[in-house]
């Protein structure tokens, strides 16, 4: 396994990928029923292959909004594009009219079918999941004669239509999944059974689930829940078959990152500071002819990626890269002798602290991080090596560890490093000022992940800055 390539490709992409959302107006050119109904589109989760199936989620008014969102996200994880209908603003205190549900449901199906190519949906795999409980609304939508606005399948939850509504049925009755609550009422049980028999007598596929206790049909992942039964039914009907058996790029990236993280975690027990990484390369350097102005770059993934992305900068200037992705300052300190001192350089360029603040090996105070970096400088000094201290690059967040608010901590550490450098006549490199944006993060066009790691353009900004510092230290 080539760990260098994995680090470049994955360490900057170690954040979770979510399905994208998009809001559209259902009637963009009209004021429909004094409201503005919308469709919130939940695209297929990037971690799974799309199935070509789309579902319009018809809620019961505006109730259970968070529940509807959870359901939409859950279905998107199954490879389904979900269109969550919001009926729009209505007159306060007035119930939602059945005619509104009917019209909005039909318009939703029609919109999806006409935009099937845009959303990578099969026109023959468009369905509805109806919670509206509006009398005859489901039958009106599912049994329409107009093919363009009729769904191919329907999940009808706690339905409010009877066998009589089948009078308008054609030979193209869609696949039906029905879930209801009998709650011990014989009349209600007979109503559902009568409905089921009527549907089956049409010669078309229908599945009925009756729950014997009160059920509000909220999102529920427990065994036997209505939504798990619904998904099982979709699978049985071939509506959840992925269009490809290949893993998505997001899945490959996530698995690659997980494998890399596992590899790093295992090093805690076998080679905590990863002394073995550059063991052979160091041996070759020590056996080669002595170079008078040898310069070593000590750091984390920012330094490692630098060499991999723009190796000519190092080879042209006889610089030596000793970066290891994910490492904290304590790990660099442990390997400082093998990867720096034993190579007998004139100068060492130290760039450390990002992963300390990201808590890659657990929480650590800024003072302790600063102390580890100072220890590297002192080790270099007693061995006749000049140090160049680099500011930590700006970062507004860490994609692999969100929510740490790193910007003020980075500025605090940089202030301490700069002050120490001035007091001890050490060359200080200020990458931060050259690369910070208005949010105290890394300028986007110079970043390969939008947060931490520079791209080639970013390194081209850094190179002349550090080159000047190296030339100054070598004088």
Coordinates of C-alpha atoms in Angstrom, one line a residue:
X1 CA 0.0 0.0 0.0
X2 CA 1.4 3.4 -1.0
X3 CA 0.8 5.5 2.1
X4 CA 2.0 8.7 0.5
X5 CA -0.7 8.6 -2.2
X6 CA -3.3 7.6 0.3
X7 CA -2.4 10.6 2.5
X8 CA -2.7 13.1 -0.4
X9 CA -6.0 11.6 -1.7
X10 CA -7.8 11.1 1.6
X11 CA -6.5 13.0 4.6
X12 CA -8.0 16.2 3.2
X13 CA -11.3 14.5 2.4
X14 CA -11.9 13.0 5.8
X15 CA -15.3 14.6 6.4
X16 CA -18.7 13.0 6.2
X17 CA -20.5 13.5 2.9
X18 CA -24.2 14.3 3.1
X19 CA -27.0 14.2 0.5
X20 CA -27.5 17.6 -1.1
X21 CA -30.7 19.5 -0.7
X22 CA -32.4 21.9 -3.1
X23 CA -35.6 23.9 -2.7
X24 CA -37.8 24.6 -5.7
X25 CA -41.1 26.4 -6.1
X26 CA -43.8 24.0 -7.2
X27 CA -45.6 26.8 -9.1
X28 CA -42.9 29.3 -9.9
X29 CA -45.1 31.5 -12.0
X30 CA -48.3 31.5 -10.0
X31 CA -49.7 32.4 -6.6
X32 CA -51.3 29.1 -5.9
X33 CA -54.2 29.1 -3.4
X34 CA -52.6 32.0 -1.5
X35 CA -49.7 29.9 -0.7
X36 CA -46.3 29.0 -2.1
X37 CA -45.9 25.2 -2.1
X38 CA -42.4 24.0 -2.4
X39 CA -40.5 20.8 -3.0
X40 CA -37.4 20.2 -0.8
X41 CA -35.3 17.8 -2.9
X42 CA -33.1 15.3 -1.0
X43 CA -30.7 13.8 -3.6
X44 CA -29.3 10.3 -3.1
X45 CA -26.7 10.0 -0.4
X46 CA -23.3 10.1 -2.1
X47 CA -22.3 7.0 -0.1
X48 CA -24.7 4.8 -2.0
X49 CA -25.5 4.2 -5.7
X50 CA -28.7 5.7 -6.9
X51 CA -31.6 3.4 -7.8
X52 CA -33.4 5.6 -10.2
X53 CA -36.4 5.7 -7.8
X54 CA -38.1 9.0 -6.7
X55 CA -40.7 9.5 -4.0
X56 CA -42.9 12.4 -3.3
X57 CA -43.5 12.7 0.4
X58 CA -47.0 14.1 1.1
X59 CA -47.1 15.2 4.7
X60 CA -50.1 15.8 6.9
X61 CA -50.1 19.6 6.8
X62 CA -47.1 21.1 8.6
X63 CA -47.1 18.7 11.5
X64 CA -44.2 16.4 12.3
X65 CA -41.8 18.5 10.2
X66 CA -38.7 17.2 11.8
X67 CA -40.0 13.7 11.5
X68 CA -40.6 14.2 7.8
X69 CA -37.0 15.4 7.3
X70 CA -35.6 12.4 9.1
X71 CA -37.7 10.1 6.9
X72 CA -36.5 11.9 3.7
X73 CA -32.9 11.7 4.7
X74 CA -33.3 8.0 5.6
X75 CA -34.8 7.2 2.2
X76 CA -32.0 9.1 0.4
X77 CA -29.6 6.7 2.2
X78 CA -31.4 3.9 0.4
X79 CA -30.7 5.4 -3.0
X80 CA -34.0 7.2 -3.4
X81 CA -34.4 10.8 -4.5
X82 CA -37.0 12.3 -2.1
X83 CA -39.2 15.3 -2.8
X84 CA -40.7 16.6 0.4
X85 CA -43.7 18.6 -0.3
X86 CA -44.5 21.7 1.7
X87 CA -48.0 22.9 1.0
X88 CA -47.0 26.5 1.6
X89 CA -48.5 29.3 3.7
X90 CA -52.2 29.0 4.2
X91 CA -54.8 31.1 6.1
X92 CA -54.1 30.8 9.8
X93 CA -56.5 28.5 11.6
X94 CA -58.1 27.0 8.5
X95 CA -57.6 23.3 7.7
X96 CA -55.7 22.2 4.6
X97 CA -58.2 21.7 1.8
X98 CA -58.3 18.3 0.1
X99 CA -58.2 20.0 -3.2
X100 CA -54.9 21.6 -2.3
X101 CA -53.3 18.2 -1.5
X102 CA -54.7 16.7 -4.7
X103 CA -53.4 19.5 -6.9
X104 CA -50.0 19.8 -5.2
X105 CA -49.5 16.0 -5.3
X106 CA -50.4 15.7 -9.0
X107 CA -48.2 18.7 -9.8
X108 CA -45.3 17.2 -7.9
X109 CA -45.4 13.9 -9.8
X110 CA -45.8 15.8 -13.1
X111 CA -42.7 17.9 -12.3
X112 CA -40.6 15.0 -11.4
X113 CA -41.5 13.0 -14.5
X114 CA -40.7 16.0 -16.7
X115 CA -37.4 16.5 -14.9
X116 CA -36.4 12.8 -14.6
X117 CA -33.3 13.2 -16.6
X118 CA -32.1 16.2 -14.5
X119 CA -32.4 14.1 -11.3
X120 CA -31.3 10.9 -12.9
X121 CA -34.6 9.2 -12.2
X122 CA -36.4 6.5 -14.1
X123 CA -39.7 7.9 -15.4
X124 CA -41.2 4.5 -14.5
X125 CA -40.0 4.5 -10.9
X126 CA -41.8 7.6 -9.5
X127 CA -44.0 7.1 -6.4
X128 CA -45.7 8.9 -3.6
X129 CA -45.7 8.3 0.2
X130 CA -48.9 9.8 1.5
X131 CA -49.5 10.8 5.1
X132 CA -52.1 13.4 4.3
X133 CA -55.1 11.4 5.5
X134 CA -57.2 13.5 3.2
X135 CA -60.4 11.8 2.0
X136 CA -59.9 10.4 -1.5
X137 CA -56.7 12.4 -2.1
X138 CA -54.6 9.3 -2.5
X139 CA -57.0 7.7 -4.9
X140 CA -57.3 10.9 -6.9
X141 CA -53.5 11.0 -7.3
X142 CA -52.8 7.3 -7.7
X143 CA -55.7 6.4 -10.0
X144 CA -55.4 9.2 -12.5
X145 CA -55.7 8.5 -16.2
X146 CA -53.1 11.1 -17.1
X147 CA -49.9 9.1 -17.3
X148 CA -47.6 12.1 -17.0
X149 CA -48.9 12.9 -13.5
X150 CA -49.7 9.4 -12.2
X151 CA -47.2 7.7 -9.9
X152 CA -46.0 4.2 -10.6
X153 CA -46.3 3.2 -7.0
X154 CA -47.8 4.5 -3.8
X155 CA -47.3 4.1 -0.1
X156 CA -50.5 5.2 1.6
X157 CA -50.3 5.5 5.3
X158 CA -53.4 5.4 7.4
X159 CA -55.5 5.7 4.3
X160 CA -58.8 7.5 4.1
X161 CA -60.3 6.1 1.0
X162 CA -62.5 3.0 0.4
X163 CA -63.3 0.4 -2.2
X164 CA -65.7 2.9 -3.7
X165 CA -62.8 5.0 -4.8
X166 CA -61.7 2.2 -7.1
X167 CA -64.5 2.8 -9.5
X168 CA -62.3 5.1 -11.5
X169 CA -59.4 2.5 -11.6
X170 CA -57.9 1.7 -15.0
X171 CA -55.8 -1.3 -15.9
X172 CA -52.8 0.8 -14.9
X173 CA -53.4 0.8 -11.1
X174 CA -50.0 1.4 -9.6
X175 CA -48.3 -0.8 -7.1
X176 CA -49.8 -0.1 -3.6
X177 CA -48.4 -0.4 -0.1
X178 CA -51.0 0.4 2.6
X179 CA -50.4 0.7 6.4
X180 CA -53.2 1.3 8.8
X181 CA -54.2 1.0 12.5
X182 CA -57.0 -1.4 13.4
X183 CA -56.8 -0.5 17.1
X184 CA -59.3 -3.3 18.0
X185 CA -62.1 -1.7 16.1
X186 CA -63.9 -4.5 14.1
X187 CA -65.5 -1.9 11.8
X188 CA -62.1 -0.4 11.0
X189 CA -60.6 -3.8 10.4
X190 CA -63.4 -4.7 8.0
X191 CA -62.9 -1.4 6.2
X192 CA -59.3 -2.2 5.6
X193 CA -59.9 -5.8 4.6
X194 CA -62.7 -4.7 2.3
X195 CA -60.3 -2.2 0.7
X196 CA -57.6 -4.8 0.4
X197 CA -59.9 -7.4 -1.2
X198 CA -61.2 -4.7 -3.6
X199 CA -57.7 -3.8 -4.7
X200 CA -56.6 -7.5 -5.1
X201 CA -59.7 -8.1 -7.2
X202 CA -58.4 -5.6 -9.7
X203 CA -55.6 -8.1 -10.4
X204 CA -52.8 -5.8 -9.3
X205 CA -50.2 -6.0 -6.6
X206 CA -51.2 -4.6 -3.2
X207 CA -49.6 -5.1 0.3
X208 CA -51.5 -4.3 3.5
X209 CA -50.0 -3.9 7.0
X210 CA -52.4 -3.6 9.9
X211 CA -51.1 -2.5 13.3
X212 CA -53.2 -3.6 16.3
X213 CA -52.2 -0.7 18.6
X214 CA -52.4 3.1 18.3
X215 CA -49.6 4.2 15.8
X216 CA -48.9 7.7 14.8
X217 CA -46.7 6.5 12.0
X218 CA -43.7 8.6 12.9
X219 CA -40.2 7.6 11.7
X220 CA -39.3 4.4 13.4
X221 CA -36.3 2.1 12.6
X222 CA -37.3 -0.7 15.0
X223 CA -38.0 -4.2 13.5
X224 CA -41.4 -4.5 12.0
X225 CA -42.0 -0.7 11.8
X226 CA -44.1 0.6 9.0
X227 CA -41.1 2.4 7.3
X228 CA -38.9 -0.8 7.4
X229 CA -41.8 -2.8 5.9
X230 CA -42.2 -0.1 3.3
X231 CA -38.5 -0.3 2.3
X232 CA -38.7 -4.1 2.2
X233 CA -41.6 -3.8 -0.1
X234 CA -39.7 -1.4 -2.4
X235 CA -36.8 -3.9 -2.5
X236 CA -39.2 -6.8 -3.3
X237 CA -40.6 -4.7 -6.2
X238 CA -37.2 -4.0 -7.6
X239 CA -37.4 -0.3 -6.8
X240 CA -34.2 -0.2 -4.6
X241 CA -31.9 -2.0 -7.1
X242 CA -28.7 0.1 -7.5
X243 CA -28.1 1.2 -11.1
X244 CA -24.5 0.0 -10.5
X245 CA -22.7 -2.4 -8.2
X246 CA -19.6 -0.2 -8.2
X247 CA -18.9 1.7 -5.0
X248 CA -19.4 5.4 -5.3
X249 CA -16.4 7.8 -5.1
X250 CA -17.6 9.0 -1.8
X251 CA -17.8 5.5 -0.5
X252 CA -14.3 4.7 -1.8
X253 CA -13.0 7.9 -0.2
X254 CA -14.6 7.1 3.2
X255 CA -13.4 3.5 3.2
X256 CA -9.9 4.6 2.2
X257 CA -9.9 7.2 5.0
X258 CA -11.1 4.6 7.5
X259 CA -8.3 2.2 6.4
X260 CA -5.8 5.0 6.7
X261 CA -7.0 6.0 10.1
X262 CA -6.9 2.4 11.2
X263 CA -3.3 2.1 10.0
X264 CA -2.4 5.3 12.0
X265 CA -4.2 4.0 15.1
X266 CA -2.3 0.7 14.9
X267 CA 0.9 2.6 14.9
X268 CA 0.2 3.7 18.5
X269 CA 1.0 0.2 19.5
X270 CA 3.7 -0.6 17.0
X271 CA 5.5 2.6 16.1
X272 CA 3.8 5.6 17.8
X273 CA 6.0 8.3 16.3
X274 CA 6.4 6.3 13.0
X275 CA 10.2 6.1 13.2
X276 CA 10.1 3.5 10.5
X277 CA 8.6 5.7 7.8
X278 CA 11.8 7.4 6.8
X279 CA 14.2 4.8 8.1
X280 CA 15.5 3.6 4.7
X281 CA 15.5 7.1 3.2
X282 CA 17.5 8.4 6.2
X283 CA 20.1 5.6 5.8
X284 CA 20.6 6.4 2.1
X285 CA 21.1 10.1 2.9
X286 CA 23.7 9.4 5.6
X287 CA 25.6 7.2 3.3
X288 CA 25.5 9.8 0.4
X289 CA 28.1 12.5 -0.2
X290 CA 27.9 15.3 2.4
X291 CA 26.0 18.4 1.2
X292 CA 27.1 21.6 2.9
X293 CA 23.7 23.4 3.1
X294 CA 21.3 20.6 3.9
X295 CA 17.8 21.7 4.9
X296 CA 15.2 19.5 6.5
X297 CA 11.4 20.2 6.6
X298 CA 9.9 18.7 9.7
X299 CA 6.1 18.7 9.8
X300 CA 2.7 16.9 9.4
X301 CA 0.6 16.3 6.3
X302 CA 1.0 19.9 5.1
X303 CA 4.7 19.2 4.8
X304 CA 4.3 15.7 3.5
X305 CA 1.8 16.8 0.8
X306 CA 4.1 19.6 -0.2
X307 CA 6.8 17.2 -1.2
X308 CA 4.3 15.0 -3.1
X309 CA 2.5 17.8 -4.8
X310 CA 5.6 19.9 -5.8
X311 CA 8.6 17.7 -5.4
X312 CA 10.7 19.9 -7.8
X313 CA 10.7 22.6 -5.1
X314 CA 12.6 20.1 -2.9
X315 CA 14.8 18.4 -5.4
X316 CA 15.8 21.6 -7.1
X317 CA 16.9 23.2 -3.8
X318 CA 18.2 20.0 -2.2
X319 CA 15.6 20.2 0.5
X320 CA 14.6 17.1 2.5
X321 CA 10.9 16.5 3.3
X322 CA 10.2 14.8 6.6
X323 CA 6.4 15.3 7.0
X324 CA 4.0 12.7 8.3
X325 CA 0.3 13.2 7.9
X326 CA -1.8 13.3 11.1
X327 CA 1.1 13.8 13.5
X328 CA 1.0 16.0 16.5
X329 CA 4.0 17.9 17.9
X330 CA 4.8 15.2 20.5
X331 CA 5.3 12.6 17.8
X332 CA 7.6 14.9 15.8
X333 CA 9.6 15.6 18.9
X334 CA 10.1 11.8 19.5
X335 CA 11.4 11.3 15.9
X336 CA 13.4 14.6 15.7
X337 CA 16.7 12.8 16.3
X338 CA 16.2 10.2 13.6
X339 CA 14.6 12.5 11.0
X340 CA 16.6 15.7 11.6
X341 CA 19.6 15.6 13.9
X342 CA 21.2 12.4 12.5
X343 CA 21.0 13.9 9.0
X344 CA 23.2 16.8 10.1
X345 CA 21.4 19.6 8.3
X346 CA 22.4 23.2 8.5
X347 CA 18.7 24.3 8.9
X348 CA 15.5 22.7 10.0
X349 CA 12.1 24.2 9.0
X350 CA 9.6 23.3 11.7
X351 CA 5.8 23.5 10.9
X352 CA 3.8 21.9 13.7
X353 CA 0.7 22.5 15.8
X354 CA -2.3 21.9 13.4
X355 CA -3.0 18.4 14.6
X356 CA -2.5 19.3 18.2
X357 CA -5.3 21.9 17.9
X358 CA -7.3 19.3 16.0
X359 CA -6.8 16.9 19.0
X360 CA -5.6 14.1 16.8
X361 CA -4.1 12.4 19.8
X362 CA -6.5 13.8 22.3
X363 CA -6.8 17.3 24.0
X364 CA -3.5 19.2 24.6
X365 CA -3.0 22.7 25.8
X366 CA -1.5 25.4 23.6
X367 CA 1.2 25.8 26.1
X368 CA 2.2 22.1 25.9
X369 CA 2.2 22.3 22.1
X370 CA 4.4 25.3 22.2
X371 CA 6.7 23.5 24.6
X372 CA 7.1 20.5 22.3
X373 CA 8.0 22.9 19.4
X374 CA 10.5 24.8 21.6
X375 CA 12.1 21.4 22.6
X376 CA 12.7 20.7 18.9
X377 CA 14.4 24.1 18.6
X378 CA 16.6 23.5 21.6
X379 CA 17.6 20.0 20.4
X380 CA 18.5 21.5 17.0
X381 CA 20.5 24.3 18.7
X382 CA 22.7 22.0 20.8
X383 CA 23.4 20.0 17.7
X384 CA 24.5 23.0 15.7
X385 CA 21.4 23.2 13.6
X386 CA 19.6 26.5 12.9
X387 CA 15.8 26.5 13.3
X388 CA 13.1 28.2 11.3
X389 CA 9.8 28.5 13.1
X390 CA 6.7 28.5 10.9
X391 CA 3.3 29.9 11.8
X392 CA 0.5 27.4 11.8
X393 CA -1.6 27.8 8.6
X394 CA -5.1 29.4 9.1
X395 CA -8.0 27.1 9.6
X396 CA -11.6 27.9 10.5
X397 CA -12.5 24.3 11.0
X398 CA -11.1 20.7 10.7
X399 CA -13.1 18.5 8.3
X400 CA -12.1 15.4 10.3
X401 CA -13.0 17.0 13.7
X402 CA -15.7 19.6 13.4
X403 CA -16.6 22.1 16.0
X404 CA -13.3 22.8 17.7
X405 CA -13.2 26.5 16.7
X406 CA -9.5 26.4 15.9
X407 CA -8.9 29.9 14.5
X408 CA -8.3 31.7 17.9
X409 CA -6.1 28.8 19.1
X410 CA -4.0 29.0 16.0
X411 CA -3.6 32.7 16.4
X412 CA -2.6 32.3 20.1
X413 CA 0.0 29.6 19.2
X414 CA 1.4 31.7 16.3
X415 CA 1.7 34.7 18.7
X416 CA 3.7 32.6 21.1
X417 CA 5.9 31.2 18.4
X418 CA 6.6 34.6 16.9
X419 CA 7.4 36.2 20.3
X420 CA 9.8 33.3 21.1
X421 CA 11.5 33.6 17.7
X422 CA 12.1 37.3 18.2
X423 CA 13.4 36.9 21.7
X424 CA 15.8 34.1 20.7
X425 CA 16.9 35.5 17.3
X426 CA 15.3 32.7 15.3
X427 CA 13.9 33.2 11.8
X428 CA 10.1 33.2 11.8
X429 CA 8.0 32.4 8.7
X430 CA 4.5 33.9 8.7
X431 CA 2.4 31.8 6.4
X432 CA -0.7 32.7 8.3
X433 CA -0.8 36.4 7.3
X434 CA -0.3 35.5 3.6
X435 CA -3.0 32.9 3.4
X436 CA -5.8 33.9 5.8
X437 CA -9.3 34.8 4.6
X438 CA -11.9 37.1 6.2
X439 CA -13.1 34.2 8.4
X440 CA -9.6 33.5 9.8
X441 CA -9.6 30.3 7.6
X442 CA -7.5 29.3 4.7
X443 CA -8.2 31.1 1.4
X444 CA -10.3 28.7 -0.6
X445 CA -8.5 29.0 -4.0
X446 CA -5.3 27.9 -2.3
X447 CA -6.8 24.9 -0.5
X448 CA -7.5 21.4 -1.7
X449 CA -10.1 20.6 1.0
X450 CA -11.5 24.1 1.8
X451 CA -10.1 24.0 5.3
X452 CA -6.6 23.0 6.0
X453 CA -4.4 21.6 3.3
X454 CA -2.9 23.8 0.5
X455 CA -3.1 22.8 -3.1
X456 CA -0.4 23.5 -5.6
X457 CA -1.4 27.2 -5.8
X458 CA -1.2 27.4 -2.0
X459 CA 2.3 25.9 -1.9
X460 CA 3.4 28.3 -4.6
X461 CA 2.4 31.1 -2.2
X462 CA 4.4 29.5 0.6
X463 CA 7.5 28.7 -1.4
X464 CA 9.0 32.1 -1.9
X465 CA 8.2 33.0 1.7
X466 CA 10.1 30.1 3.2
X467 CA 12.9 30.4 0.6
X468 CA 13.7 33.9 1.8
X469 CA 13.8 32.6 5.4
X470 CA 16.1 29.7 4.5
X471 CA 18.5 31.9 2.7
X472 CA 18.5 34.3 5.7
X473 CA 19.2 31.4 8.1
X474 CA 22.1 30.0 5.9
X475 CA 24.0 33.3 6.0

